[in-house]
Short mmCIF file of N, CA and C in Angstrom, two decimals:
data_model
loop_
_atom_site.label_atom_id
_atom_site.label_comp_id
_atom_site.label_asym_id
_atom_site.label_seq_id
_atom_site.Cartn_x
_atom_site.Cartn_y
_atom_site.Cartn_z
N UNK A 5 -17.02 -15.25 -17.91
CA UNK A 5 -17.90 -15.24 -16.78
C UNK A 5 -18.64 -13.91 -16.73
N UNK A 6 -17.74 -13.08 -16.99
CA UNK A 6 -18.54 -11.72 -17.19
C UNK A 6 -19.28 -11.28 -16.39
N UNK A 7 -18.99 -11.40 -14.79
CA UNK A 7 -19.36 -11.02 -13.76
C UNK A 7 -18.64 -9.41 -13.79
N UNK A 8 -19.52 -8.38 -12.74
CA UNK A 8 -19.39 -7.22 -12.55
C UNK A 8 -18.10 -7.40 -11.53
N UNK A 9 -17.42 -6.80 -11.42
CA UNK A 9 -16.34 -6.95 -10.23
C UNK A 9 -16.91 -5.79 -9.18
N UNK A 10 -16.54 -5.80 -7.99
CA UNK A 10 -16.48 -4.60 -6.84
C UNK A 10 -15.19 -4.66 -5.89
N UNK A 11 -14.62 -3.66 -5.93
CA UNK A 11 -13.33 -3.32 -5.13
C UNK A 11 -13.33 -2.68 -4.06
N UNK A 12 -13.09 -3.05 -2.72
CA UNK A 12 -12.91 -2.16 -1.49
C UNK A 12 -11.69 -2.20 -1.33
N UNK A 13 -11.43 -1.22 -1.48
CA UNK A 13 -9.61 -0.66 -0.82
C UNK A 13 -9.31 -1.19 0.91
N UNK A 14 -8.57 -1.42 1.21
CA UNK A 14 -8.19 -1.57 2.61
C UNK A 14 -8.32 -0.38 3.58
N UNK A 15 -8.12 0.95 3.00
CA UNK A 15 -9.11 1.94 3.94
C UNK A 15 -10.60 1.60 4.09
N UNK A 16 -11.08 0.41 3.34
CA UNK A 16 -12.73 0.51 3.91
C UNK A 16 -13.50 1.38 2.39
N UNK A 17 -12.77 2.58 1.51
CA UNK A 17 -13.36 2.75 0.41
C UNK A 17 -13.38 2.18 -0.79
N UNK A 18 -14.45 2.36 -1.50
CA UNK A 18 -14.89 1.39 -2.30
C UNK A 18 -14.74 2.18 -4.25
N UNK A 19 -14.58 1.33 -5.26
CA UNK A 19 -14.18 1.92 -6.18
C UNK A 19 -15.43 2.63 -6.93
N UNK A 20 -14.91 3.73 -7.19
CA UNK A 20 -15.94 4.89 -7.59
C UNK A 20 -16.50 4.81 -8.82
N UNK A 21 -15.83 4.36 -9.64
CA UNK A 21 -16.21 3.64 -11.26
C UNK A 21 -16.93 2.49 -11.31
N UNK A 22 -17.10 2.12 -10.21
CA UNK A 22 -18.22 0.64 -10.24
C UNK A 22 -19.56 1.40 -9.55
N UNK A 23 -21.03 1.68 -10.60
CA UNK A 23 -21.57 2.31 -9.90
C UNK A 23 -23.01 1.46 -9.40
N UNK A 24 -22.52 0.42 -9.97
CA UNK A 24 -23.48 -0.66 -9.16
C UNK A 24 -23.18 -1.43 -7.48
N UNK A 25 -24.15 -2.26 -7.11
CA UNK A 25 -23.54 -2.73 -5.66
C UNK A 25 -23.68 -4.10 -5.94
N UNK A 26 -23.28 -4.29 -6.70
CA UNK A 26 -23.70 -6.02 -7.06
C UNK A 26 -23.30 -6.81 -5.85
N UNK A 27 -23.92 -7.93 -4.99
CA UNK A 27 -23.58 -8.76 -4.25
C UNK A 27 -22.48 -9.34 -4.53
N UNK A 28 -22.38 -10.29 -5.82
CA UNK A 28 -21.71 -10.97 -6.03
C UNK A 28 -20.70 -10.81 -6.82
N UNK A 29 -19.54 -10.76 -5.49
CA UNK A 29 -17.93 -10.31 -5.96
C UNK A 29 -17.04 -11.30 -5.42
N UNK A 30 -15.86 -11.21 -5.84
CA UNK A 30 -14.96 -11.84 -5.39
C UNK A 30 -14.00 -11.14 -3.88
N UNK A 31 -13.78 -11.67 -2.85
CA UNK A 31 -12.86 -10.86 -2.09
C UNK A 31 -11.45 -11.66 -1.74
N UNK A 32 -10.49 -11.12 -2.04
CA UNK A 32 -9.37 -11.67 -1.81
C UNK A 32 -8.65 -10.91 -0.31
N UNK A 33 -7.99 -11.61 0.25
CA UNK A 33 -7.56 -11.52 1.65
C UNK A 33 -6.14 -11.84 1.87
N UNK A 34 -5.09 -10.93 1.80
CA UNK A 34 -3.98 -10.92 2.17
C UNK A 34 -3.28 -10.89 3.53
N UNK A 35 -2.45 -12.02 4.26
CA UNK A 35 -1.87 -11.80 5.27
C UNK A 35 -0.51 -12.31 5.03
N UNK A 36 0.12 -10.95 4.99
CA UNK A 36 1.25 -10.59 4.85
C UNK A 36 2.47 -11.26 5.44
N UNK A 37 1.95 -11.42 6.92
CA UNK A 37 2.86 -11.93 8.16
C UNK A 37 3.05 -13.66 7.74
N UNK A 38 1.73 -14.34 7.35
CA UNK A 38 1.99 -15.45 6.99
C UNK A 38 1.69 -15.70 5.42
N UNK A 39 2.11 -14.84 4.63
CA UNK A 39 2.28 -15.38 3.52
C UNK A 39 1.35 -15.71 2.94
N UNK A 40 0.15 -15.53 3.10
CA UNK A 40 -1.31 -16.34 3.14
C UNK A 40 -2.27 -15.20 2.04
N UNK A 41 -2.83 -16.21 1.00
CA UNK A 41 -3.86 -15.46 0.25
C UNK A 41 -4.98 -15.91 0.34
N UNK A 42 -6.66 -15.53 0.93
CA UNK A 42 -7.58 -16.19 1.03
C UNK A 42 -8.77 -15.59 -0.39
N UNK A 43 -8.95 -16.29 -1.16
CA UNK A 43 -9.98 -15.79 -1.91
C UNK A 43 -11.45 -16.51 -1.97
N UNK A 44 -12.22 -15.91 -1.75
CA UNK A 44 -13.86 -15.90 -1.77
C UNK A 44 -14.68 -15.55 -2.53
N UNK A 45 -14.84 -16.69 -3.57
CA UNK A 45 -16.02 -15.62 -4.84
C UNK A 45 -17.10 -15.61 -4.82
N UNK A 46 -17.97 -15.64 -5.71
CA UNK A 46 -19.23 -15.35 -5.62
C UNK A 46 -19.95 -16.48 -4.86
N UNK A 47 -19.63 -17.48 -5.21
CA UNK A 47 -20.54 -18.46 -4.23
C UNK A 47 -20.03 -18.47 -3.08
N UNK A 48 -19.44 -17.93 -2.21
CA UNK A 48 -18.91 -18.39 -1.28
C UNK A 48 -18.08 -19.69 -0.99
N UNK A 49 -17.27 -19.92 -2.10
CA UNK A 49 -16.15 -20.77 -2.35
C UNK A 49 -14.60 -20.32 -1.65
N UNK A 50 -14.27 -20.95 -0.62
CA UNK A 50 -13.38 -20.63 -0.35
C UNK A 50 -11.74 -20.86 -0.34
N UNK A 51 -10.64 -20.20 -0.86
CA UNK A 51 -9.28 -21.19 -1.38
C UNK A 51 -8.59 -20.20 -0.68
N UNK A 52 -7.87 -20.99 0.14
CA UNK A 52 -6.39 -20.34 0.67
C UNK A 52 -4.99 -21.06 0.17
N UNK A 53 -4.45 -20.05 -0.33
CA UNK A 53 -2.83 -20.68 -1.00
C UNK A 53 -1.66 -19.69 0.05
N UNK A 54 -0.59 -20.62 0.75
CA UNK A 54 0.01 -20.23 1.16
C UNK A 54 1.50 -20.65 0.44
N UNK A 55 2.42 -19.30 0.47
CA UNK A 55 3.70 -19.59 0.20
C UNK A 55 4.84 -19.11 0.81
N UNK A 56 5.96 -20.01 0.54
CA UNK A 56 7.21 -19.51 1.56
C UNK A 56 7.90 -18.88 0.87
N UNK A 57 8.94 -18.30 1.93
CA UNK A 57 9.61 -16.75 1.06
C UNK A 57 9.92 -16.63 0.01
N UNK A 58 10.32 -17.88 -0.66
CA UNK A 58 10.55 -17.84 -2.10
C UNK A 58 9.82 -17.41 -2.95
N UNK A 59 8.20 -17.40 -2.65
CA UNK A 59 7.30 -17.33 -3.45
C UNK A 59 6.95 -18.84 -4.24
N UNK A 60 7.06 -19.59 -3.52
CA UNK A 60 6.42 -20.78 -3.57
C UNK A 60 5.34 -21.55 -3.53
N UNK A 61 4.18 -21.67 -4.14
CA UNK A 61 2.83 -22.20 -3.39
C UNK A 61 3.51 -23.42 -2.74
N UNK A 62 3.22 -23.35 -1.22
CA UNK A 62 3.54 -24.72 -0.33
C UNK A 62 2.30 -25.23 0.33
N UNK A 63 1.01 -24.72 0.08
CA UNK A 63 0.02 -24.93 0.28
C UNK A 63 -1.15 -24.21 -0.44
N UNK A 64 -1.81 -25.60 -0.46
CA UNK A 64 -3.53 -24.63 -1.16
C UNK A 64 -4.32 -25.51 -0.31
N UNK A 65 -5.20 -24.92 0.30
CA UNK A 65 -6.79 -25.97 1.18
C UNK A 65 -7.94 -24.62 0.66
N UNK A 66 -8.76 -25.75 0.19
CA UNK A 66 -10.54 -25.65 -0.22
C UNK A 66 -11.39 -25.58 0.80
N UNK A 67 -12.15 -24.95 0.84
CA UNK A 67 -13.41 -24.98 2.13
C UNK A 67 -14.47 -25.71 1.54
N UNK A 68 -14.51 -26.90 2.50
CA UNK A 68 -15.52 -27.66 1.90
C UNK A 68 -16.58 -28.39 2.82
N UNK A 69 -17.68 -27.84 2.65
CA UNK A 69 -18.80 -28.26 4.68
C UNK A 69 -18.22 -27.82 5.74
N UNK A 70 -17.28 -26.89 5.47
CA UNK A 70 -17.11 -26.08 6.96
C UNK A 70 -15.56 -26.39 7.21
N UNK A 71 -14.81 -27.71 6.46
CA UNK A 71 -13.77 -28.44 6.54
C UNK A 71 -12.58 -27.96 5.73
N UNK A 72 -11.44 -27.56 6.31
CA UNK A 72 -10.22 -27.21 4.99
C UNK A 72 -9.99 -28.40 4.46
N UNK A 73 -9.71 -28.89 3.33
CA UNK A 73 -9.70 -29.98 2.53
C UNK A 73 -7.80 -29.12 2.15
N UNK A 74 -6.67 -29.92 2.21
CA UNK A 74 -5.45 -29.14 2.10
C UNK A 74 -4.61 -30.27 1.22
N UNK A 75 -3.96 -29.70 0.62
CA UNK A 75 -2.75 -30.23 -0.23
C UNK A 75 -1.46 -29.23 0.38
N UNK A 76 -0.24 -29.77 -0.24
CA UNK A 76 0.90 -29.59 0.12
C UNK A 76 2.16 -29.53 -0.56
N UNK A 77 2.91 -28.65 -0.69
CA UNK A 77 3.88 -29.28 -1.86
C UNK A 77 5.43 -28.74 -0.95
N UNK A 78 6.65 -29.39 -1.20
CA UNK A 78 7.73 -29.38 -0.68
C UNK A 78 9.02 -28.95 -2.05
N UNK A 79 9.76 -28.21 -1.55
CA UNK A 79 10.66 -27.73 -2.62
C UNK A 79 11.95 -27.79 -2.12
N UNK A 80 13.05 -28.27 -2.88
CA UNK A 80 14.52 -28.00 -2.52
C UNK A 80 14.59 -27.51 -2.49
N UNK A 81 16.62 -26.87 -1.94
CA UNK A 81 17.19 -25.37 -1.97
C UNK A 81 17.25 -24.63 -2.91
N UNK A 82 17.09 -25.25 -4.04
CA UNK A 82 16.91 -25.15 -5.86
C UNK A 82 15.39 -23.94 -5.92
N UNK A 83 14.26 -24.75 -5.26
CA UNK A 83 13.06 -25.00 -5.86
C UNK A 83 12.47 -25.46 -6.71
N UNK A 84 12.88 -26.44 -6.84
CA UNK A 84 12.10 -27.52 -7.67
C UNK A 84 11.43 -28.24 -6.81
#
């Protein structure tokens, strides 16, 4: 794909070795409290995967017309 990447740190600063401002980046979005990863790339494609403590994906939903479009997955005490 060979897209330029751009990095903003969570203080708000931005990586100093990227000396372009290219629009089109990817931003990924961590919430910690719920386990939750939101990533946003260049088109404005949006995927959230959530997992339980195990480190499980127990969910992924697509943004699609404004709509989460969601799947689901369930695991034994095992994890399988």
């Amino acid at each position: 794909m060979d897209r330029i990447t751009k990095i903003i740190y969570p203080d708000g600063t931005k990586d100093v070795n990227n000396k372009t401002d290219n629009p089109l980046y990817t931003i990924i979005r961590y919430n910690t409290a719920l386990n939750e990863r939101i990533v946003i790339d260049a088109e404005k494609n949006e995927t959230k995967a959530t997992k339980d403590w195990s480190g499980n994906v127990i969910q992924v939903a697509k943004k699609y017309k404004g709509n989460w479009l969601e799947s689901t997955a369930r695991y034994d005490q095992l994890g399988n």
